[in-house]
Amino acid sequence: MTLFALHRSGEHTHTIVGYSLVKGIGDGEPIASERFVVGGWEWVLLFYPDGKRSSSEGPMGNGPAGEVGGHAAAVALPIVGGAPLQAGRGDDAGLDPNEYAALFVALIGEGPNPQGIVSTTEGKVVRAFHRFTLVDQTGQGRDLTKGRTRDAGAVKISCARQDPNARNCHGYRKFVKRSLLEDPSKGYLQNDALVIRYTIELVVSSGGALTRGGFTSRSAGDLVRVPPPSLGVDMAALLGREEGTDVTLLVDGEEFKAHKFLLEARSSYFRSLLNNSMREGREGRAVVHDIRAPVFRALLHFVYTDTLPEGMDDNDLDVEMAQHLLAAADAMALERLRRLCERRLCETVDTETVAFTLALADKNHAEELKKVCLDYVGRNLATVMKTEGYSHMMSSCPGLQAEILSTIAALGGAPAEGRPHGHGGRGGSGGLGGAGGGAGGGRVRELALEAEEVRRVRPRRD
């Protein structure tokens, strides 16, 4: 029979904030970490700021390096800065254990598929190599680490009793001198916080006579690595191939070959465009108007994969591209894409782009984006009026003038940056220019009331 010797690794970081408040809590009183799972077992770290030497520890042995536990038979060497120290009592000899903070790990629970159980004359145990590290938070690499070295063999941790004060609790009564821990020059205590990192390698042996249940199908299944979902990658590859395509879309003088069933499944716009009762559907060719080829290429990638192409994710999405994609997504009934672009544009509103973006939001049902833009224009009207986009906005969406006035009124009168200057003679497109002059905020409020009336009677857009 073959014996499989493997390990299950895990790491947990225990951050203690407010050390000055817990110091003095008393001997044998731990600060516990959150539970964490390794190898199907639940573990918890126990840090004792005032040491651990209570009577409940009586049965536990104390090795030369301060390691305690029901099965500690070999010396565990402390490691500082990555190098083991020499074995022996050294500076620790004869010192009161209460001069030290203690650190332990406890096995406290069994999950549905615990691994690594070995039956011994001392009962059921798990075997592990583990390391306790007090992190140097200044980044100078002076971490203090104590752990079980490979040549010392694995530590045995009892499974029989799940009691942090029993023999399944392993660690160091003399983990670190409190004077060393609290020394500002060492970097362990920063902003009244400590960071403790614990790593464990649980030894899992399967196939031997002493292991529980042998090499079960569940433990064997853990050896199989399941790759991440690849549908998006596969669909992107499908888009890049012409095989199986049955429709050609003509966009801005460029041809895009695609799969009709997929386009129709993703968008009501394409269902209508490629309907078999229409000439485009029967011939398998259709012209898509009012969109540039690079924009459509990105949109088509989204149709196939539900993501934008590489380089257009999140903060990498260019503002101008986001504007074009938002308009196209609204026209082609791609709601998720429209909202992605709307969110990106909300994050990038500035003086130069806000007027173009506001007009875009007004035309393409982007209500949240519209609110953000109106607020920005209301607070920065004078500078926005100097931009090219402002004239475009006033000519393409004259109704926005009323909404801008309402926003200014809601903000408390004239824009916060002061009255706009030098735009009073712009005529219709610059009608807001006189809103802040002469009569000041009072005139703004009068115009806002008129604007509100215009909005009330204006037909509601579907």
CSV table of C-alpha atoms in Angstrom, one decimal:
chain,number,residue,atom,x,y,z
A,1,MET,CA,0.0,0.0,0.0
A,2,THR,CA,1.2,3.5,-0.8
A,3,LEU,CA,1.5,6.1,1.9
A,4,PHE,CA,0.7,9.6,0.8
A,5,ALA,CA,2.4,12.3,3.0
A,6,LEU,CA,1.1,15.8,2.1
A,7,HIS,CA,0.5,19.0,4.0
A,8,ARG,CA,-2.3,21.6,4.2
A,9,SER,CA,-1.0,25.1,4.7
A,10,GLY,CA,-2.7,28.1,6.2
A,11,GLU,CA,-1.9,31.5,7.6
A,12,HIS,CA,-3.8,33.9,9.9
A,13,THR,CA,-3.0,37.5,11.0
A,14,HIS,CA,-4.1,38.6,14.4
A,15,THR,CA,-4.1,42.4,14.8
A,16,ILE,CA,-4.5,43.7,18.3
A,17,VAL,CA,-5.5,47.3,18.4
A,18,GLY,CA,-5.4,49.2,21.7
A,19,TYR,CA,-2.5,47.3,23.4
A,20,SER,CA,-2.3,49.9,26.2
A,21,LEU,CA,-5.9,49.1,27.1
A,22,VAL,CA,-5.4,45.3,27.3
A,23,LYS,CA,-2.0,45.4,29.0
A,24,GLY,CA,-2.7,44.7,32.7
A,25,ILE,CA,-5.6,42.4,32.0
A,26,GLY,CA,-4.0,39.8,34.3
A,27,ASP,CA,-2.0,36.6,34.2
A,28,GLY,CA,-3.5,33.9,32.1
A,29,GLU,CA,-6.1,36.2,30.4
A,30,PRO,CA,-5.8,35.9,26.6
A,31,ILE,CA,-6.8,38.2,23.7
A,32,ALA,CA,-8.3,35.7,21.2
A,33,SER,CA,-8.2,36.0,17.4
A,34,GLU,CA,-11.0,35.2,15.2
A,35,ARG,CA,-11.4,31.5,14.3
A,36,PHE,CA,-9.7,30.3,11.2
A,37,VAL,CA,-9.8,26.9,9.4
A,38,VAL,CA,-6.8,24.9,8.2
A,39,GLY,CA,-7.2,21.2,7.1
A,40,GLY,CA,-10.8,21.0,8.2
A,41,TRP,CA,-10.0,22.1,11.8
A,42,GLU,CA,-10.8,25.3,13.6
A,43,TRP,CA,-8.0,27.1,15.3
A,44,VAL,CA,-7.6,30.3,17.3
A,45,LEU,CA,-4.6,32.4,18.4
A,46,LEU,CA,-4.4,33.3,22.1
A,47,PHE,CA,-2.1,36.3,23.1
A,48,TYR,CA,-1.5,36.8,26.8
A,49,PRO,CA,-0.2,40.3,27.3
A,50,ASP,CA,0.6,39.7,31.0
A,51,GLY,CA,1.9,36.1,30.5
A,52,LYS,CA,0.5,32.7,31.1
A,53,ARG,CA,1.4,30.7,34.2
A,54,SER,CA,-1.9,29.8,35.8
A,55,SER,CA,-2.5,26.6,37.7
A,56,SER,CA,-4.4,25.1,34.8
A,57,GLU,CA,-1.1,24.8,32.9
A,58,GLY,CA,0.2,22.3,35.4
A,59,PRO,CA,0.2,19.2,33.1
A,60,MET,CA,1.9,21.0,30.2
A,61,GLY,CA,5.6,20.7,29.8
A,62,ASN,CA,8.0,23.7,29.3
A,63,GLY,CA,10.8,23.1,26.9
A,64,PRO,CA,14.1,24.9,27.0
A,65,ALA,CA,13.0,27.5,24.5
A,66,GLY,CA,9.7,28.1,26.3
A,67,GLU,CA,7.5,25.9,24.1
A,68,VAL,CA,4.6,24.3,25.9
A,69,GLY,CA,2.1,21.6,24.9
A,70,GLY,CA,1.1,18.1,25.7
A,71,HIS,CA,3.4,16.6,23.1
A,72,ALA,CA,6.3,19.0,23.0
A,73,ALA,CA,9.3,16.7,23.0
A,74,ALA,CA,11.9,18.5,20.9
A,75,VAL,CA,13.4,21.9,21.2
A,76,ALA,CA,11.7,24.6,19.0
A,77,LEU,CA,14.3,27.3,18.1
A,78,PRO,CA,13.3,30.9,18.0
A,79,ILE,CA,14.1,32.6,14.7
A,80,VAL,CA,14.9,36.3,14.5
A,81,GLY,CA,15.3,38.1,11.2
A,82,GLY,CA,15.0,34.7,9.3
A,83,ALA,CA,17.9,32.9,11.1
A,84,PRO,CA,17.5,30.4,14.0
A,85,LEU,CA,19.1,31.2,17.3
A,86,GLN,CA,21.3,28.7,19.1
A,87,ALA,CA,19.4,26.3,21.3
A,88,GLY,CA,19.7,26.8,25.1
A,89,ARG,CA,18.3,29.0,27.8
A,90,GLY,CA,20.6,32.0,27.0
A,91,ASP,CA,19.2,35.3,28.2
A,92,ASP,CA,15.9,33.7,29.2
A,93,ALA,CA,17.5,31.8,32.2
A,94,GLY,CA,16.2,32.7,35.6
A,95,LEU,CA,13.8,35.4,34.5
A,96,ASP,CA,10.3,35.6,35.8
A,97,PRO,CA,7.9,34.3,33.1
A,98,ASN,CA,5.7,37.3,33.8
A,99,GLU,CA,8.3,39.5,32.2
A,100,TYR,CA,7.1,37.9,29.0
A,101,ALA,CA,4.0,38.0,26.9
A,102,ALA,CA,2.8,34.5,25.9
A,103,LEU,CA,1.4,33.3,22.6
A,104,PHE,CA,-0.4,30.1,21.9
A,105,VAL,CA,-2.5,28.4,19.2
A,106,ALA,CA,-5.5,26.3,20.2
A,107,LEU,CA,-7.3,23.6,18.3
A,108,ILE,CA,-10.9,24.3,19.2
A,109,GLY,CA,-13.2,22.6,16.7
A,110,GLU,CA,-13.6,19.9,14.1
A,111,GLY,CA,-15.1,20.6,10.7
A,112,PRO,CA,-17.1,18.1,8.5
A,113,ASN,CA,-13.9,16.8,6.8
A,114,PRO,CA,-11.0,16.9,9.3
A,115,GLN,CA,-7.7,15.8,7.9
A,116,GLY,CA,-4.4,14.5,9.2
A,117,ILE,CA,-5.8,12.5,12.2
A,118,VAL,CA,-3.3,9.9,13.5
A,119,SER,CA,-4.1,7.4,16.3
A,120,THR,CA,-1.3,7.0,18.8
A,121,THR,CA,-0.8,5.6,22.3
A,122,GLU,CA,-1.6,9.1,23.6
A,123,GLY,CA,-4.9,9.3,21.6
A,124,LYS,CA,-5.8,10.9,18.4
A,125,VAL,CA,-3.5,13.7,17.3
A,126,VAL,CA,-2.8,15.9,14.3
A,127,ARG,CA,0.8,16.8,13.4
A,128,ALA,CA,2.0,20.2,12.2
A,129,PHE,CA,4.9,22.6,11.7
A,130,HIS,CA,4.0,26.1,12.7
A,131,ARG,CA,5.5,29.5,13.2
A,132,PHE,CA,4.5,32.5,15.3
A,133,THR,CA,5.7,35.9,14.1
A,134,LEU,CA,5.6,39.3,15.8
A,135,VAL,CA,5.7,41.6,12.8
A,136,ASP,CA,8.1,44.6,12.6
A,137,GLN,CA,5.6,47.2,11.4
A,138,THR,CA,8.3,49.6,10.2
A,139,GLY,CA,9.2,47.3,7.3
A,140,GLN,CA,12.8,46.9,8.3
A,141,GLY,CA,12.6,43.1,8.4
A,142,ARG,CA,13.2,42.7,12.2
A,143,ASP,CA,10.3,40.3,12.6
A,144,LEU,CA,10.5,38.0,15.7
A,145,THR,CA,9.6,34.5,14.8
A,146,LYS,CA,9.5,31.3,16.9
A,147,GLY,CA,8.5,28.0,15.4
A,148,ARG,CA,9.0,24.3,14.9
A,149,THR,CA,11.9,23.6,12.5
A,150,ARG,CA,11.8,20.7,10.1
A,151,ASP,CA,14.7,18.9,11.7
A,152,ALA,CA,12.9,18.9,15.1
A,153,GLY,CA,9.9,17.1,13.6
A,154,ALA,CA,6.3,18.0,13.6
A,155,VAL,CA,4.5,19.0,16.8
A,156,LYS,CA,1.6,16.8,17.9
A,157,ILE,CA,-1.6,18.4,18.8
A,158,SER,CA,-4.3,16.5,20.6
A,159,CYS,CA,-7.7,16.1,19.0
A,160,ALA,CA,-9.3,14.6,22.1
A,161,ARG,CA,-10.2,17.8,24.0
A,162,GLN,CA,-11.1,21.1,22.5
A,163,ASP,CA,-10.3,23.3,25.5
A,164,PRO,CA,-7.8,26.2,25.1
A,165,ASN,CA,-6.4,25.5,28.5
A,166,ALA,CA,-6.0,21.7,27.8
A,167,ARG,CA,-3.2,19.9,26.1
A,168,ASN,CA,-4.2,20.8,22.6
A,169,CYS,CA,-3.0,24.4,23.2
A,170,HIS,CA,0.6,24.9,21.9
A,171,GLY,CA,2.9,27.9,22.0
A,172,TYR,CA,5.3,29.9,24.1
A,173,ARG,CA,5.0,31.2,27.6
A,174,LYS,CA,8.1,33.2,27.0
A,175,PHE,CA,7.2,34.4,23.5
A,176,VAL,CA,8.6,37.9,23.8
A,177,LYS,CA,9.9,40.1,26.6
A,178,ARG,CA,7.3,42.8,27.2
A,179,SER,CA,10.1,45.4,27.4
A,180,LEU,CA,11.3,44.4,24.0
A,181,LEU,CA,7.7,44.3,22.6
A,182,GLU,CA,7.1,47.9,23.9
A,183,ASP,CA,10.4,49.3,22.8
A,184,PRO,CA,9.5,52.0,20.2
A,185,SER,CA,12.8,51.4,18.3
A,186,LYS,CA,11.9,47.8,17.5
A,187,GLY,CA,8.8,48.5,15.5
A,188,TYR,CA,6.6,45.9,17.0
A,189,LEU,CA,4.2,48.3,18.7
A,190,GLN,CA,3.0,51.0,16.3
A,191,ASN,CA,0.0,53.3,16.9
A,192,ASP,CA,-0.8,51.2,20.0
A,193,ALA,CA,-1.3,48.1,17.8
A,194,LEU,CA,0.5,44.7,17.4
A,195,VAL,CA,0.4,42.4,14.4
A,196,ILE,CA,0.9,38.7,14.9
A,197,ARG,CA,1.1,36.3,12.0
A,198,TYR,CA,0.7,32.6,12.4
A,199,THR,CA,1.5,30.0,9.7
A,200,ILE,CA,0.8,26.3,9.9
A,201,GLU,CA,1.5,23.3,7.8
A,202,LEU,CA,-0.7,20.4,8.8
A,203,VAL,CA,0.8,17.0,7.9
A,204,VAL,CA,-1.8,14.8,6.2
A,205,SER,CA,-0.8,11.1,5.8
A,206,SER,CA,-3.3,8.9,3.8
A,207,GLY,CA,-3.1,5.2,3.1
A,208,GLY,CA,-1.5,4.0,6.4
A,209,ALA,CA,-3.1,1.7,8.8
A,210,LEU,CA,-3.2,4.3,11.6
A,211,THR,CA,-4.9,7.0,9.6
A,212,ARG,CA,-8.6,7.4,10.0
A,213,GLY,CA,-10.7,6.3,7.0
A,214,GLY,CA,-7.7,5.6,4.7
A,215,PHE,CA,-7.4,7.6,1.5
A,216,THR,CA,-11.1,8.7,1.1
A,217,SER,CA,-12.6,10.1,-2.0
A,218,ARG,CA,-13.1,13.4,-0.2
A,219,SER,CA,-9.4,13.8,0.7
A,220,ALA,CA,-8.5,12.6,-2.8
A,221,GLY,CA,-10.7,15.3,-4.2
A,222,ASP,CA,-8.7,17.9,-2.5
A,223,LEU,CA,-5.8,17.0,-4.8
A,224,VAL,CA,-7.7,18.1,-7.8
A,225,ARG,CA,-7.4,21.8,-8.7
A,226,VAL,CA,-10.5,23.2,-10.3
A,227,PRO,CA,-9.6,26.1,-12.7
A,228,PRO,CA,-11.5,29.4,-12.5
A,229,PRO,CA,-14.5,29.9,-14.8
A,230,SER,CA,-13.4,30.4,-18.5
A,231,LEU,CA,-16.7,31.2,-20.2
A,232,GLY,CA,-15.8,34.8,-20.8
A,233,VAL,CA,-12.4,33.8,-22.3
A,234,ASP,CA,-14.0,31.2,-24.5
A,235,MET,CA,-16.7,33.7,-25.7
A,236,ALA,CA,-14.0,36.3,-26.5
A,237,ALA,CA,-12.2,33.7,-28.6
A,238,LEU,CA,-15.4,32.9,-30.3
A,239,LEU,CA,-15.8,36.5,-31.2
A,240,GLY,CA,-12.4,36.5,-32.8
A,241,ARG,CA,-13.1,33.6,-35.1
A,242,GLU,CA,-15.3,33.8,-38.2
A,243,GLU,CA,-16.4,30.2,-38.1
A,244,GLY,CA,-20.1,29.8,-37.3
A,245,THR,CA,-20.9,33.4,-37.8
A,246,ASP,CA,-24.1,34.1,-39.7
A,247,VAL,CA,-24.5,37.9,-39.7
A,248,THR,CA,-22.4,40.8,-40.8
A,249,LEU,CA,-22.8,44.2,-39.2
A,250,LEU,CA,-21.6,47.3,-41.2
A,251,VAL,CA,-20.4,50.0,-38.8
A,252,ASP,CA,-18.7,53.2,-39.8
A,253,GLY,CA,-17.4,51.6,-43.0
A,254,GLU,CA,-16.1,48.5,-41.2
A,255,GLU,CA,-17.5,44.9,-41.2
A,256,PHE,CA,-18.1,42.9,-38.0
A,257,LYS,CA,-19.0,39.2,-38.3
A,258,ALA,CA,-21.1,37.9,-35.4
A,259,HIS,CA,-23.5,35.1,-34.3
A,260,LYS,CA,-27.1,36.2,-34.7
A,261,PHE,CA,-28.5,34.0,-31.9
A,262,LEU,CA,-26.1,35.6,-29.4
A,263,LEU,CA,-26.9,39.1,-30.4
A,264,GLU,CA,-30.6,38.5,-30.3
A,265,ALA,CA,-30.3,36.8,-26.9
A,266,ARG,CA,-28.4,39.8,-25.4
A,267,SER,CA,-30.3,42.8,-26.8
A,268,SER,CA,-33.8,43.7,-27.9
A,269,TYR,CA,-32.2,46.2,-30.3
A,270,PHE,CA,-30.5,43.3,-32.2
A,271,ARG,CA,-33.7,41.1,-32.0
A,272,SER,CA,-35.6,43.9,-33.8
A,273,LEU,CA,-32.8,44.7,-36.3
A,274,LEU,CA,-32.2,41.0,-37.3
A,275,ASN,CA,-35.8,39.8,-37.2
A,276,ASN,CA,-36.4,37.4,-40.1
A,277,SER,CA,-39.3,39.4,-41.3
A,278,MET,CA,-36.9,42.3,-42.0
A,279,ARG,CA,-34.6,42.3,-45.0
A,280,GLU,CA,-31.5,42.6,-42.8
A,281,GLY,CA,-32.5,39.4,-41.0
A,282,ARG,CA,-33.1,37.5,-44.2
A,283,GLU,CA,-29.9,38.6,-45.9
A,284,GLY,CA,-27.7,38.4,-42.8
A,285,ARG,CA,-26.4,41.9,-43.3
A,286,ALA,CA,-27.3,45.0,-41.4
A,287,VAL,CA,-26.0,48.6,-41.1
A,288,VAL,CA,-25.6,50.0,-37.6
A,289,HIS,CA,-25.8,53.8,-37.6
A,290,ASP,CA,-24.6,56.5,-35.3
A,291,ILE,CA,-21.7,54.7,-33.7
A,292,ARG,CA,-17.9,54.6,-34.5
A,293,ALA,CA,-16.2,51.4,-35.3
A,294,PRO,CA,-13.8,51.4,-32.2
A,295,VAL,CA,-16.8,52.0,-29.9
A,296,PHE,CA,-18.8,49.2,-31.5
A,297,ARG,CA,-15.9,46.8,-31.2
A,298,ALA,CA,-15.8,47.4,-27.5
A,299,LEU,CA,-19.6,47.1,-27.3
A,300,LEU,CA,-19.6,43.8,-29.2
A,301,HIS,CA,-16.9,42.4,-26.9
A,302,PHE,CA,-19.3,43.3,-24.0
A,303,VAL,CA,-22.2,41.6,-25.7
A,304,TYR,CA,-20.1,38.3,-26.0
A,305,THR,CA,-18.4,38.4,-22.6
A,306,ASP,CA,-20.3,40.8,-20.3
A,307,THR,CA,-17.0,42.6,-19.8
A,308,LEU,CA,-15.2,45.4,-21.6
A,309,PRO,CA,-11.9,44.6,-23.5
A,310,GLU,CA,-8.6,44.5,-21.6
A,311,GLY,CA,-7.5,48.0,-20.8
A,312,MET,CA,-11.0,49.4,-20.5
A,313,ASP,CA,-11.8,48.0,-17.0
A,314,ASP,CA,-12.8,50.3,-14.2
A,315,ASN,CA,-10.4,53.3,-13.9
A,316,ASP,CA,-8.8,52.4,-17.3
A,317,LEU,CA,-11.9,53.3,-19.2
A,318,ASP,CA,-11.3,56.6,-21.1
A,319,VAL,CA,-13.9,59.3,-20.5
A,320,GLU,CA,-14.6,59.9,-24.2
A,321,MET,CA,-15.0,56.2,-24.8
A,322,ALA,CA,-17.3,55.9,-21.8
A,323,GLN,CA,-19.4,58.8,-23.2
A,324,HIS,CA,-19.7,57.0,-26.6
A,325,LEU,CA,-20.4,53.7,-25.0
A,326,LEU,CA,-23.1,55.1,-22.7
A,327,ALA,CA,-25.0,56.5,-25.7
A,328,ALA,CA,-24.6,53.3,-27.7
A,329,ALA,CA,-25.6,51.1,-24.7
A,330,ASP,CA,-28.7,53.1,-24.2
A,331,ALA,CA,-29.7,52.9,-27.8
A,332,MET,CA,-29.0,49.1,-28.0
A,333,ALA,CA,-30.7,48.3,-24.7
A,334,LEU,CA,-27.6,47.0,-22.9
A,335,GLU,CA,-28.5,48.1,-19.4
A,336,ARG,CA,-25.5,46.8,-17.5
A,337,LEU,CA,-23.1,48.4,-19.9
A,338,ARG,CA,-24.9,51.7,-19.7
A,339,ARG,CA,-24.7,51.7,-15.9
A,340,LEU,CA,-21.0,50.8,-16.0
A,341,CYS,CA,-20.3,53.8,-18.2
A,342,GLU,CA,-22.6,56.0,-16.0
A,343,ARG,CA,-20.7,55.1,-12.9
A,344,ARG,CA,-17.3,55.8,-14.6
A,345,LEU,CA,-18.5,59.2,-15.8
A,346,CYS,CA,-19.8,60.1,-12.3
A,347,GLU,CA,-16.2,59.5,-11.1
A,348,THR,CA,-14.6,61.7,-13.7
A,349,VAL,CA,-16.7,64.8,-13.9
A,350,ASP,CA,-14.6,67.9,-14.3
A,351,THR,CA,-15.0,71.4,-15.8
A,352,GLU,CA,-13.9,70.5,-19.3
A,353,THR,CA,-16.2,67.5,-19.7
A,354,VAL,CA,-19.2,68.2,-17.5
A,355,ALA,CA,-21.3,70.1,-20.1
A,356,PHE,CA,-20.9,67.4,-22.7
A,357,THR,CA,-21.6,64.7,-20.1
A,358,LEU,CA,-24.7,66.5,-18.8
A,359,ALA,CA,-26.2,66.7,-22.3
A,360,LEU,CA,-25.3,63.0,-22.8
A,361,ALA,CA,-27.0,62.0,-19.6
A,362,ASP,CA,-30.1,64.0,-20.4
A,363,LYS,CA,-30.5,62.3,-23.7
A,364,ASN,CA,-29.7,58.7,-22.5
A,365,HIS,CA,-31.7,58.2,-19.4
A,366,ALA,CA,-28.6,58.4,-17.1
A,367,GLU,CA,-30.5,60.0,-14.2
A,368,GLU,CA,-27.8,59.5,-11.5
A,369,LEU,CA,-25.1,60.9,-13.8
A,370,LYS,CA,-27.4,63.8,-14.6
A,371,LYS,CA,-27.8,64.7,-10.9
A,372,VAL,CA,-24.0,64.7,-10.4
A,373,CYS,CA,-23.4,66.9,-13.4
A,374,LEU,CA,-26.2,69.4,-12.5
A,375,ASP,CA,-24.7,69.7,-9.0
A,376,TYR,CA,-21.2,70.3,-10.5
A,377,VAL,CA,-22.5,72.9,-12.9
A,378,GLY,CA,-24.5,74.6,-10.2
A,379,ARG,CA,-21.5,75.0,-8.1
A,380,ASN,CA,-19.0,76.0,-10.9
A,381,LEU,CA,-21.2,77.8,-13.4
A,382,ALA,CA,-18.8,80.6,-14.3
A,383,THR,CA,-16.0,78.3,-15.3
A,384,VAL,CA,-18.2,75.8,-17.0
A,385,MET,CA,-19.8,78.5,-19.2
A,386,LYS,CA,-16.3,79.2,-20.7
A,387,THR,CA,-16.0,75.7,-22.1
A,388,GLU,CA,-16.8,74.5,-25.6
A,389,GLY,CA,-19.1,71.9,-24.2
A,390,TYR,CA,-21.4,74.5,-22.6
A,391,SER,CA,-22.4,76.1,-25.9
A,392,HIS,CA,-23.0,72.6,-27.3
A,393,MET,CA,-25.2,71.7,-24.3
A,394,MET,CA,-27.3,74.8,-24.5
A,395,SER,CA,-27.9,74.4,-28.3
A,396,SER,CA,-28.6,70.6,-28.1
A,397,CYS,CA,-30.5,70.5,-24.8
A,398,PRO,CA,-32.0,74.0,-24.2
A,399,GLY,CA,-34.3,72.6,-21.6
A,400,LEU,CA,-31.3,72.0,-19.3
A,401,GLN,CA,-31.1,75.7,-18.6
A,402,ALA,CA,-34.2,75.5,-16.5
A,403,GLU,CA,-32.8,72.6,-14.5
A,404,ILE,CA,-29.5,74.3,-13.9
A,405,LEU,CA,-31.4,77.3,-12.5
A,406,SER,CA,-33.4,75.1,-10.2
A,407,THR,CA,-30.1,73.5,-9.0
A,408,ILE,CA,-28.5,76.8,-8.3
A,409,ALA,CA,-31.6,77.9,-6.4
A,410,ALA,CA,-31.5,74.7,-4.4
A,411,LEU,CA,-27.9,75.3,-3.5
A,412,GLY,CA,-28.9,78.7,-2.0
A,413,GLY,CA,-28.7,81.3,-4.8
A,414,ALA,CA,-25.7,82.3,-6.9
A,415,PRO,CA,-23.0,79.6,-7.6
A,416,ALA,CA,-20.5,79.2,-4.8
A,417,GLU,CA,-17.6,80.4,-6.9
A,418,GLY,CA,-19.3,83.8,-7.5
A,419,ARG,CA,-21.3,85.4,-10.3
A,420,PRO,CA,-20.2,84.5,-13.9
A,421,HIS,CA,-18.6,87.4,-15.8
A,422,GLY,CA,-18.3,88.2,-19.4
A,423,HIS,CA,-21.2,86.0,-20.7
A,424,GLY,CA,-24.2,88.3,-20.5
A,425,GLY,CA,-24.2,88.9,-24.3
A,426,ARG,CA,-24.3,85.2,-25.4
A,427,GLY,CA,-27.9,85.4,-26.4
A,428,GLY,CA,-30.0,82.3,-26.0
A,429,SER,CA,-27.2,79.9,-25.3
A,430,GLY,CA,-25.8,82.1,-22.6
A,431,GLY,CA,-29.1,82.9,-20.9
A,432,LEU,CA,-27.7,81.8,-17.6
A,433,GLY,CA,-25.0,84.4,-17.8
A,434,GLY,CA,-27.3,87.2,-16.5
A,435,ALA,CA,-28.8,85.0,-13.8
A,436,GLY,CA,-26.1,85.9,-11.3
A,437,GLY,CA,-25.7,89.6,-12.2
A,438,GLY,CA,-27.3,92.7,-10.9
A,439,ALA,CA,-30.2,91.3,-9.0
A,440,GLY,CA,-27.9,88.5,-7.6
A,441,GLY,CA,-29.4,85.5,-5.9
A,442,GLY,CA,-32.9,87.0,-5.9
A,443,ARG,CA,-33.1,87.1,-9.7
A,444,VAL,CA,-31.8,83.5,-9.7
A,445,ARG,CA,-34.6,82.4,-7.5
A,446,GLU,CA,-37.1,84.2,-9.7
A,447,LEU,CA,-35.8,82.5,-12.8
A,448,ALA,CA,-35.7,79.2,-10.9
A,449,LEU,CA,-39.4,79.5,-10.1
A,450,GLU,CA,-40.1,80.1,-13.8
A,451,ALA,CA,-37.9,77.2,-14.7
A,452,GLU,CA,-39.8,74.9,-12.3
A,453,GLU,CA,-43.1,75.9,-14.0
A,454,VAL,CA,-41.5,75.1,-17.4
A,455,ARG,CA,-40.5,71.7,-16.1
A,456,ARG,CA,-43.9,71.0,-14.6
A,457,VAL,CA,-45.7,71.5,-17.9
A,458,ARG,CA,-43.0,70.0,-20.2
A,459,PRO,CA,-44.0,66.6,-21.7
A,460,ARG,CA,-42.4,63.7,-19.8
A,461,ARG,CA,-40.0,61.7,-22.0
A,462,ASP,CA,-40.5,58.0,-22.2
